[in-house]
Coordinates of C-alpha atoms in Angstrom, one line a residue:
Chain A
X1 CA 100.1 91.5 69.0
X2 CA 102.3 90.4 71.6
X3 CA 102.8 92.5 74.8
X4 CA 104.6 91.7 78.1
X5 CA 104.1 93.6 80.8
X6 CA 106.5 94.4 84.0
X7 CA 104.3 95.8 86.5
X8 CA 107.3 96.4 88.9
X9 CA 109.6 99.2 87.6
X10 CA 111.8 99.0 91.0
X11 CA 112.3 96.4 93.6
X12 CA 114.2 96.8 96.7
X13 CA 115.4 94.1 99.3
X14 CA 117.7 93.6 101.8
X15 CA 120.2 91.0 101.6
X16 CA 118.9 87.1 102.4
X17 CA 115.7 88.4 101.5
X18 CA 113.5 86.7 99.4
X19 CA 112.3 88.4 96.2
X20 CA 109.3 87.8 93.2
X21 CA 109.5 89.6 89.7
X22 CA 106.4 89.4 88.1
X23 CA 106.3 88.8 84.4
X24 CA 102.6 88.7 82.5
X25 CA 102.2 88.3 78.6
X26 CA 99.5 88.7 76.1
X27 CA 99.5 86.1 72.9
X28 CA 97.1 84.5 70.2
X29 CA 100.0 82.3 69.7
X30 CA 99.2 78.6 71.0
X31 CA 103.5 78.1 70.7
X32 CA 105.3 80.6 72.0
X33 CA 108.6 80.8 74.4
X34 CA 109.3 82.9 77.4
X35 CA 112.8 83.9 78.7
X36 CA 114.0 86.3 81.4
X37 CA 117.4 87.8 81.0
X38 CA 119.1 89.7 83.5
X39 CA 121.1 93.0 82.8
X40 CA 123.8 94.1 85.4
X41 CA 125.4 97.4 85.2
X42 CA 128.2 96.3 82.8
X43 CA 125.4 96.6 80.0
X44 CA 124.8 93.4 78.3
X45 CA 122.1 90.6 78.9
X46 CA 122.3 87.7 80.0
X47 CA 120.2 85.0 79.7
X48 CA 118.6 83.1 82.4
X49 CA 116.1 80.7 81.1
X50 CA 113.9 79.8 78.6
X51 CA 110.2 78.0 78.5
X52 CA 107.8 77.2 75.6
X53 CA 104.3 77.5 76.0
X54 CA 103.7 73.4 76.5
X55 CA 106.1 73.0 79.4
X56 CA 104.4 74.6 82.3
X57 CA 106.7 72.6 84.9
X58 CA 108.5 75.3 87.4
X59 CA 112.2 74.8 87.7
X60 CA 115.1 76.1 90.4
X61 CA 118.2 76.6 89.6
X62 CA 120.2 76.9 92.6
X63 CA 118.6 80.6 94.0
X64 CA 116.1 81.1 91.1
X65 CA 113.1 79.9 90.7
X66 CA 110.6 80.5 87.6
X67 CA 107.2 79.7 88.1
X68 CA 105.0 79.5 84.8
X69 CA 100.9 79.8 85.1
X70 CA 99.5 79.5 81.8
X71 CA 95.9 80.1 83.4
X72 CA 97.2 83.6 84.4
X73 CA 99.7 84.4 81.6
X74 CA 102.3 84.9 83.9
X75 CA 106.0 84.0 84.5
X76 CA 107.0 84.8 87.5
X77 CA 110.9 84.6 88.4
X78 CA 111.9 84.0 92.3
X79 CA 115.7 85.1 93.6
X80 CA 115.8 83.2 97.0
X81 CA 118.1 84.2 99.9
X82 CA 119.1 87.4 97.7
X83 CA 123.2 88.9 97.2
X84 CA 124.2 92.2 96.5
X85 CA 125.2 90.6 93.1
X86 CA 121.4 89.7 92.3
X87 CA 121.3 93.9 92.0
X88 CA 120.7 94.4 88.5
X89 CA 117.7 94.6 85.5
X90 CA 115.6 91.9 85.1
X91 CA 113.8 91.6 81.9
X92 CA 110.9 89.1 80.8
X93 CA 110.7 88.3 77.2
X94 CA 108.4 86.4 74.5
X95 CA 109.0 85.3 71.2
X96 CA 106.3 84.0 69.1
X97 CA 106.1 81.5 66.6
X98 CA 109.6 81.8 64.9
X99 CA 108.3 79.2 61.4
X100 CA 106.7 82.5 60.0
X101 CA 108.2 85.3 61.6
X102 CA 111.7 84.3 63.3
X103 CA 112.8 84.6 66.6
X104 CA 111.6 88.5 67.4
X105 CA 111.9 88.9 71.4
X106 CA 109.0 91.0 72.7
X107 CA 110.4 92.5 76.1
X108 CA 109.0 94.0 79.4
X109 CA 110.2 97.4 80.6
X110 CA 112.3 95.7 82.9
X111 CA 112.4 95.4 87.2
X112 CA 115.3 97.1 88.5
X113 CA 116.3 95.1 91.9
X114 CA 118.3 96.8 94.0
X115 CA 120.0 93.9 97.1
X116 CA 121.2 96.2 100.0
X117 CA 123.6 94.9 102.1
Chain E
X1 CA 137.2 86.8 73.0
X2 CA 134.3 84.8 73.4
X3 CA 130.9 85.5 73.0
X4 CA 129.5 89.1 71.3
X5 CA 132.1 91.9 71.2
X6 CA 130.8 95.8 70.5
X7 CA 133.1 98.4 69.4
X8 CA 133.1 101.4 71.0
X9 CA 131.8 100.9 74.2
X10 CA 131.1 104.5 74.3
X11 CA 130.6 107.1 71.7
X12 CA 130.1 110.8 71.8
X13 CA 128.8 112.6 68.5
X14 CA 127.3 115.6 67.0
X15 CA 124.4 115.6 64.7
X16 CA 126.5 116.5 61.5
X17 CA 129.3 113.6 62.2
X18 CA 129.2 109.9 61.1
X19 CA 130.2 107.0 62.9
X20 CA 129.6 103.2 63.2
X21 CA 129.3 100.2 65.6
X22 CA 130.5 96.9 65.3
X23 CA 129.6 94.1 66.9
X24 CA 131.6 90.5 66.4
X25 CA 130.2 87.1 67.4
X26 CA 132.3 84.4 67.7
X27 CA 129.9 82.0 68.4
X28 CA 129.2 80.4 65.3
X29 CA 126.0 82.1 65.0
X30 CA 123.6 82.7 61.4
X31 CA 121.1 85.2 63.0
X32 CA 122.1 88.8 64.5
X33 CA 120.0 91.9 65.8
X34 CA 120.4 95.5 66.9
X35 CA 118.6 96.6 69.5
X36 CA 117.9 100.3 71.1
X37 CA 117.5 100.8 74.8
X38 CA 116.6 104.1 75.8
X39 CA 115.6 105.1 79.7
X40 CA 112.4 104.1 80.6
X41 CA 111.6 102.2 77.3
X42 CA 111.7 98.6 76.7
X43 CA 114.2 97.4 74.4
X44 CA 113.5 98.3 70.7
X45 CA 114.3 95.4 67.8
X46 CA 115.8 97.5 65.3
X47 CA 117.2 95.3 62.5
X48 CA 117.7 91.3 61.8
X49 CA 119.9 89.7 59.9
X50 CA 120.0 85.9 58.8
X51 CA 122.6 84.5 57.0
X52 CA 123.9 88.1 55.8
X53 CA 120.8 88.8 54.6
X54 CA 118.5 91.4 56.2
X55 CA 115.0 90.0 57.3
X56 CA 114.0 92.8 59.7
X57 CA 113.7 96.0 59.5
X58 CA 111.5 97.6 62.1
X59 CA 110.4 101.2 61.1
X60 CA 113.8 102.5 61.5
X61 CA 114.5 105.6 59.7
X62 CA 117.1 106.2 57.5
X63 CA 119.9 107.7 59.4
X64 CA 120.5 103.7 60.6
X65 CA 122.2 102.0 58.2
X66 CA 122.9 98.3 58.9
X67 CA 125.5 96.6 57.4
X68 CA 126.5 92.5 57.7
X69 CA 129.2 91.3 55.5
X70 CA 129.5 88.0 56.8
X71 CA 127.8 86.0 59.8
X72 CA 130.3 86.8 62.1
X73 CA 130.3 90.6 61.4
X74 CA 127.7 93.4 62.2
X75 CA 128.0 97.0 61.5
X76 CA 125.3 100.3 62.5
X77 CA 126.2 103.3 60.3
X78 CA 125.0 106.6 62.2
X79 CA 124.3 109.4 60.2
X80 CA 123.0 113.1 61.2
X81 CA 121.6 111.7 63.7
X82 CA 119.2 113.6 66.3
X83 CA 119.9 113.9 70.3
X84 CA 116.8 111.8 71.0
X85 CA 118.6 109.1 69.5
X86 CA 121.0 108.9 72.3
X87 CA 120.6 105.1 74.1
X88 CA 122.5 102.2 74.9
X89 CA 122.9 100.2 71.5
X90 CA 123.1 96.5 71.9
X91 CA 123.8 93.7 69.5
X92 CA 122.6 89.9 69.6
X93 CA 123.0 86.9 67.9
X94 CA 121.3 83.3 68.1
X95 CA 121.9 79.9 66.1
X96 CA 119.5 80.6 63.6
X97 CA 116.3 83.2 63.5
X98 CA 113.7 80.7 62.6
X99 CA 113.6 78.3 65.6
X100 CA 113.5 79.4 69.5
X101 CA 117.0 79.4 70.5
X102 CA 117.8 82.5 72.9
X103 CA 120.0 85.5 71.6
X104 CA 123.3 86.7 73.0
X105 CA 123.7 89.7 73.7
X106 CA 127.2 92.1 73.4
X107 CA 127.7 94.8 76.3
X108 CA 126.3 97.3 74.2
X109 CA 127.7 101.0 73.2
X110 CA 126.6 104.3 75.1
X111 CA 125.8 106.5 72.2
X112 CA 125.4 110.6 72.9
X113 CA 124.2 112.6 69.9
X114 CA 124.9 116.2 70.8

């Protein structure tokens, strides 16, 4: 069975700071994709990114940063230079093999990040 | 509107009434999901539905009935429901259910069972 686990339940940072959310998964799956979506107060989620299991390259989008260790199972997500906006739920998701079983999202419990001004 | 639309946002019931959700997506999609969030818990698939029909059902007892007359269109019947089912409801929808492609997610309804 698939599992990801969110080892930080609550993060809190000053502004400008920089700040990791760590991410680390459990699969038999040799394809599987990882997202993170983020969660603000107003309820829904929104997604941030998406990786399969053979792309272990790290990408940056403008603040955030994901960095993907396959040797560690992790998936770890980076907010650089953090904003009171970045305050919010961050979840970590997998989805396994969707040709027999469809796109099911296993999530983390989520990291609450609180940015204080 | 764009994207995934819930109706209500927020909903107050006692155990004896019955209501329903409805989520819209107007993003073309053939796959859609309900999903439970209560405090402290990771979110909890509930239901799947791909092309109207339902492919997913995970465990959820009976007083959740799903309903999907079209791809655009996703309903949750409640029905004598319990207080430990009060959560944060959401709905999401992706292109299809048997590829990768990430789900969109609606801003949910506050459900309170009293």
């Amino acid at each position: 069975a698939q599992k990801v686990t969110q080892a930080q339940t609550e993060i809190s940072v000053v502004e400008k700071e920089d700040v990791t959310l760590d991410c680390v998964y459990e699969t038999r799956d040799t394809t599987y994709y990882l997202f993170w979506y983020k969660q603000p107060p107003s309820g829904e989620l929104v997604f941030l990114i998406r990786r399969n299991s053979f792309d272990e390259q790290n990408e940056i989008s403008g603040r955030y940063s994901w960095n993907f260790q396959k040797s560690t199972s992790s998936f770890n997500f980076t907010i650089t230079a953090s904003q009171v906006v970045d305050s919010a739920v961050y979840f970590c998701a997998l989805s396994e093999d969707g040709k027999t079983s469809g796109s099911r999202l296993t999530f983390g419990e989520g990291t609450q990040l609180t940015v204080n001004p | 509107e764009t994207g995934v639309t819930q109706t209500p946002r927020h909903l107050v019931m006692g155990m004896t009434n019955k209501k329903s959700l409805k989520c819209e997506q107007h993003l073309g999609h053939n796959a859609m999901y309900w999903y439970k969030q209560s405090a402290k818990k990771p979110l909890e698939l509930m239901f799947v539905y791909s092309l109207e029909e339902r492919v997913e059902n995970n465990s959820v007892p009976s007083r959740f009935s799903p309903e999907c007359p079209n791809s655009s269109h996703l309903f949750l019947h409640l029905h004598t429901l319990q207080p430990e089912d009060s959560a944060l409801y959401l709905c999401a929808s992706s292109q299809d259910w048997v590829t990768y492609n990430e789900q969109f997610f609606g801003p949910g309804t506050r459900l309170t069972v009293l």
